[in-house]
XYZ file of C-alpha atoms in Angstrom:
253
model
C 0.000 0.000 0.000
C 1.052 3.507 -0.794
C 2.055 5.740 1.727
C -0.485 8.217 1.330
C -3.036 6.262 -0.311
C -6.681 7.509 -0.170
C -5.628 10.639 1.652
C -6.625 14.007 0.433
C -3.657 16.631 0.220
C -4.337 20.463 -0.781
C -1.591 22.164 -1.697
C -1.151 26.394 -2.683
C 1.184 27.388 -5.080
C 1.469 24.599 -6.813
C 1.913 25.739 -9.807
C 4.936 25.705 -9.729
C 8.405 24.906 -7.853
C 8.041 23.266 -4.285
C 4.524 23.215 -4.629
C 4.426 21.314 -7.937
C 6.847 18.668 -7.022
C 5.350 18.134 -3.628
C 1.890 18.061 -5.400
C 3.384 15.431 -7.896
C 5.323 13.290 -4.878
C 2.231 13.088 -2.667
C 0.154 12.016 -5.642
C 2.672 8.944 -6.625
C 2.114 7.635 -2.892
C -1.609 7.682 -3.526
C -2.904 10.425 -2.670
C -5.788 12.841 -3.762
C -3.976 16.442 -4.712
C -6.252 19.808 -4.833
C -3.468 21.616 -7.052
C -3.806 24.999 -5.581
C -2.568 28.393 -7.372
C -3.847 32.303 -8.346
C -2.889 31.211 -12.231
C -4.848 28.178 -13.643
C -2.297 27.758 -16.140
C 0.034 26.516 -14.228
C -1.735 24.547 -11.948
C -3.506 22.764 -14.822
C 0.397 21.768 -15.675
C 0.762 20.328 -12.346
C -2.301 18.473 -12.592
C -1.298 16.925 -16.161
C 1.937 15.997 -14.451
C 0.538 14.534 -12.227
C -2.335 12.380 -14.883
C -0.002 11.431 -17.121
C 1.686 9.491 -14.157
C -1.536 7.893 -12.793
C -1.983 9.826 -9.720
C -5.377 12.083 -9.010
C -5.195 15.534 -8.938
C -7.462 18.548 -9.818
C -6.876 22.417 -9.912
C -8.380 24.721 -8.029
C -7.723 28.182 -8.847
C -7.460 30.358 -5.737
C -5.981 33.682 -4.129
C -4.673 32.478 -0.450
C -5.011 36.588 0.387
C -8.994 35.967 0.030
C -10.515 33.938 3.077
C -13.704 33.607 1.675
C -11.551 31.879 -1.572
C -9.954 29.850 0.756
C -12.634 28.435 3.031
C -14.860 27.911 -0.178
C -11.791 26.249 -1.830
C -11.351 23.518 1.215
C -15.118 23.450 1.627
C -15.225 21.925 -1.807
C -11.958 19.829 -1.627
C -13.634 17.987 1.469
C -16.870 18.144 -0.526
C -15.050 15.555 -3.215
C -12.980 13.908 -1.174
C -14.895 13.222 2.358
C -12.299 14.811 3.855
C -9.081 17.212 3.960
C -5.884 15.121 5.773
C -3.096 17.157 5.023
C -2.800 20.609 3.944
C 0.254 22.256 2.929
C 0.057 26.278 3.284
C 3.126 27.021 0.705
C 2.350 30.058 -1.820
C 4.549 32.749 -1.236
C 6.133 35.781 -3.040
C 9.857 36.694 -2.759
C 11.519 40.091 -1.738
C 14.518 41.366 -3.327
C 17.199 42.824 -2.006
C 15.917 46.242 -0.752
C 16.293 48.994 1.950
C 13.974 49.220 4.346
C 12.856 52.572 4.332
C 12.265 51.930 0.664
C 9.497 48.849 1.321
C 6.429 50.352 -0.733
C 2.991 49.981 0.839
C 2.213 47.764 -1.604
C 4.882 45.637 -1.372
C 4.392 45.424 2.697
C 0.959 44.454 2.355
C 1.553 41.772 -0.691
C 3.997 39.963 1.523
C 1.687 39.792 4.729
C -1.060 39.139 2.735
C 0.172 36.432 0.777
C 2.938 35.355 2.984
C 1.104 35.107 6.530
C -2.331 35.761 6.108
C -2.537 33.397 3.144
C -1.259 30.430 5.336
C -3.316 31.849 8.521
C -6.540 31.308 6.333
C -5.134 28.047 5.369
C -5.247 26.843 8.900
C -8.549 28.211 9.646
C -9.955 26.166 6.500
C -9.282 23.383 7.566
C -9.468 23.454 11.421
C -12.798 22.224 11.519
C -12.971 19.247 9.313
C -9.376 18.046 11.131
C -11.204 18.806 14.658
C -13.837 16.742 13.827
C -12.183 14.112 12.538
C -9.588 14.162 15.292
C -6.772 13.708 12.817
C -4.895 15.637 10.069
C -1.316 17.613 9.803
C -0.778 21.299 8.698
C 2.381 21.703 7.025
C 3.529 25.599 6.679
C 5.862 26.970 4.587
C 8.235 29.588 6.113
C 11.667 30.122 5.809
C 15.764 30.385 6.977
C 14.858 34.021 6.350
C 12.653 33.806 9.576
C 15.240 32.206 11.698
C 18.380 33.947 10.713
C 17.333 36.582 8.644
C 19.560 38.660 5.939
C 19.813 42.627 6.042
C 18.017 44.265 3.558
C 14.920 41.828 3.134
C 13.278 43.156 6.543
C 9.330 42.690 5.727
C 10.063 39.229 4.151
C 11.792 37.836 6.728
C 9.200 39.353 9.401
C 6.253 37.437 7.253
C 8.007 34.035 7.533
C 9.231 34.608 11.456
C 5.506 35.093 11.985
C 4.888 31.783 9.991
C 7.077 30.105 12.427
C 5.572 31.687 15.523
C 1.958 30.583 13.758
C 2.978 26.625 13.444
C 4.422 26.824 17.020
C 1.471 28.067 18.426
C -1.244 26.141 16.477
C 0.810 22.894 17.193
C -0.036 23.512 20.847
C -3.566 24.710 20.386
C -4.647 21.925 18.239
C -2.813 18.728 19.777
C -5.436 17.645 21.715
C -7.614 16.595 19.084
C -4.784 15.083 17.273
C -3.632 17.315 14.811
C -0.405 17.810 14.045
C 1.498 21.881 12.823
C 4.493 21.413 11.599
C 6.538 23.082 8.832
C 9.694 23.649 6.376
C 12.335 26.785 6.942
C 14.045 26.404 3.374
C 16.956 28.312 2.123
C 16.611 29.923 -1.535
C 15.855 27.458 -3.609
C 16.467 26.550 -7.537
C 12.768 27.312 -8.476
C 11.366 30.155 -10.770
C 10.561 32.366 -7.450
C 14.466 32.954 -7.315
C 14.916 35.902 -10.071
C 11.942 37.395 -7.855
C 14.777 37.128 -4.840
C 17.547 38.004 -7.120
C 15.640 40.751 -8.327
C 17.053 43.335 -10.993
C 20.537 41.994 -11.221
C 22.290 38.654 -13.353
C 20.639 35.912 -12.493
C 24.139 33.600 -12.377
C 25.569 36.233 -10.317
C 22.709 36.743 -8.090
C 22.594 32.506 -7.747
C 25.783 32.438 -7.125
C 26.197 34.759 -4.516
C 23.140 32.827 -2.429
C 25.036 29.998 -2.891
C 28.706 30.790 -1.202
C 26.161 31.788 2.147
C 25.291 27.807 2.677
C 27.375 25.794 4.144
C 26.869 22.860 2.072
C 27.863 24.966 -0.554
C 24.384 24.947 -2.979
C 20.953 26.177 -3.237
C 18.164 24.081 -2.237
C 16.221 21.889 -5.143
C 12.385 21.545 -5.327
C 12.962 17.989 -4.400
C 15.016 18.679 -1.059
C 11.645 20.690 0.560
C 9.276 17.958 -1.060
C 11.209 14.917 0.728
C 10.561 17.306 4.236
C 7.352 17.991 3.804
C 6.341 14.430 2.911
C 8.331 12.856 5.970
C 6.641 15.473 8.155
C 2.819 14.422 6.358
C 4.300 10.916 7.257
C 3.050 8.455 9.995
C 7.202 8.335 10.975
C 6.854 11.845 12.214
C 3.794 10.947 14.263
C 5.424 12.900 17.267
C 6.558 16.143 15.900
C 4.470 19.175 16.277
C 4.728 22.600 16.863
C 8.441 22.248 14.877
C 10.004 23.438 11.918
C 12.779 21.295 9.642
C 15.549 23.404 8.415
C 15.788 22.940 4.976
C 18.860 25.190 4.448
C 22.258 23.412 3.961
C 23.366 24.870 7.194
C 22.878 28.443 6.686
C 20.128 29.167 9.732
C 22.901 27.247 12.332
């Protein structure tokens, strides 16, 4: 038997990246993947992926930022499915190098929105089918960012600090009926949301200088934070909650 078989996994931002190879990992185990993104596109991509392959998957189409989007996004998931068992909170948008003082409004209020209150609204989705169910695991995506954050990326690293404040609270508040908070701190990964890091400047050059700041002496790979996330969704980590894996090649010690 598959280790995920007949479980129902929803996943944002899996369009692309993280969230597309998680989404395509989770649905070779056997389980049921709600493909999650703002662009159907993408997501439809994901879901051909993961087709073509034999798993199940479907898109929904969804801005994390809207709670109403979100709740009615679940609401149908569980609808389909009987039931939502793991749900991975992952969308995010990057910050680039950039002075504080020089954060826009807009930019502030895109990263909290999509970065903190998009995974907050996550959570409260699915609180009350895992509740009732007594079971399920909440998987948040944060980052090294949050734990040992860089200078000049202020409001980004705030958002994902507050992720990791979020999953160590919730895995407290929700352990008695046996669900489980847990998530991923990864360092800059090799995914398309790295030129948004990177920003302006060469993209080699830019890569390369995240690079020579990890230990191990590389970026991360989509497949690194997938093999986390899936041990963490995993009956082996049956007795973590409330923590965070560092996904970072040594750059948060």
């Amino acid at each position: 038997m598959k280790k995920f078989e007949n479980k129902t996994v929803v996943i944002t931002g899996a369009g692309s990246g993280m969230g597309r190879e998680t989404a395509y990992r989770f649905a070779k185990e056997g389980a049921n993947v709600i493909v999650v993104d703002l662009n159907e596109e993408p997501a439809k991509e994901t879901v051909k992926a993961i087709q073509a392959d034999g798993g199940v998957a479907r898109v929904a189409v969804c801005d994390v930022s809207n709670r109403q989007q979100v709740i009615d996004m679940v609401d149908e998931a569980a609808k389909e499915f009987g039931t939502i068992d793991i749900m991975f909170n992952n969308a995010g948008v990057p910050m680039s190098s950039t002075k504080t003082e020089d954060v826009s409004e807009n930019l502030a209020n895109l990263l909290i929105d999509v970065n903190l209150k998009g995974v907050f609204f996550g959570i409260q989705a699915v609180i009350p089918y895992m509740q009732k169910q007594k079971s399920g695991v909440i998987i948040n995506t944060a980052s090294i960012n949050g734990v040992k954050p860089r200078p000049f990326n202020s409001m980004y690293s705030a958002t994902k600090s507050a992720v990791i404040t979020l999953t160590k609270s919730l895995g407290l508040e929700l352990a008695e009926y046996g669900v489980r908070v847990v998530g991923v701190n990864p360092v800059a990964a090799e995914t398309s949301m790295l030129q948004g890091f990177i920003g302006d400047g060469d993209y080699g050059e830019g890569k390369e200088k995240f690079a020579s700041t990890v230990p191990l002496g590389r970026l991360a790979k989509a497949e690194d934070i997938a093999n986390a996330v899936l041990f963490l969704a995993s009956d082996e980590a049956s007795m973590i909650t409330g923590s965070l894996i560092d996904v970072d090649g040594g750059r948060g010690a």
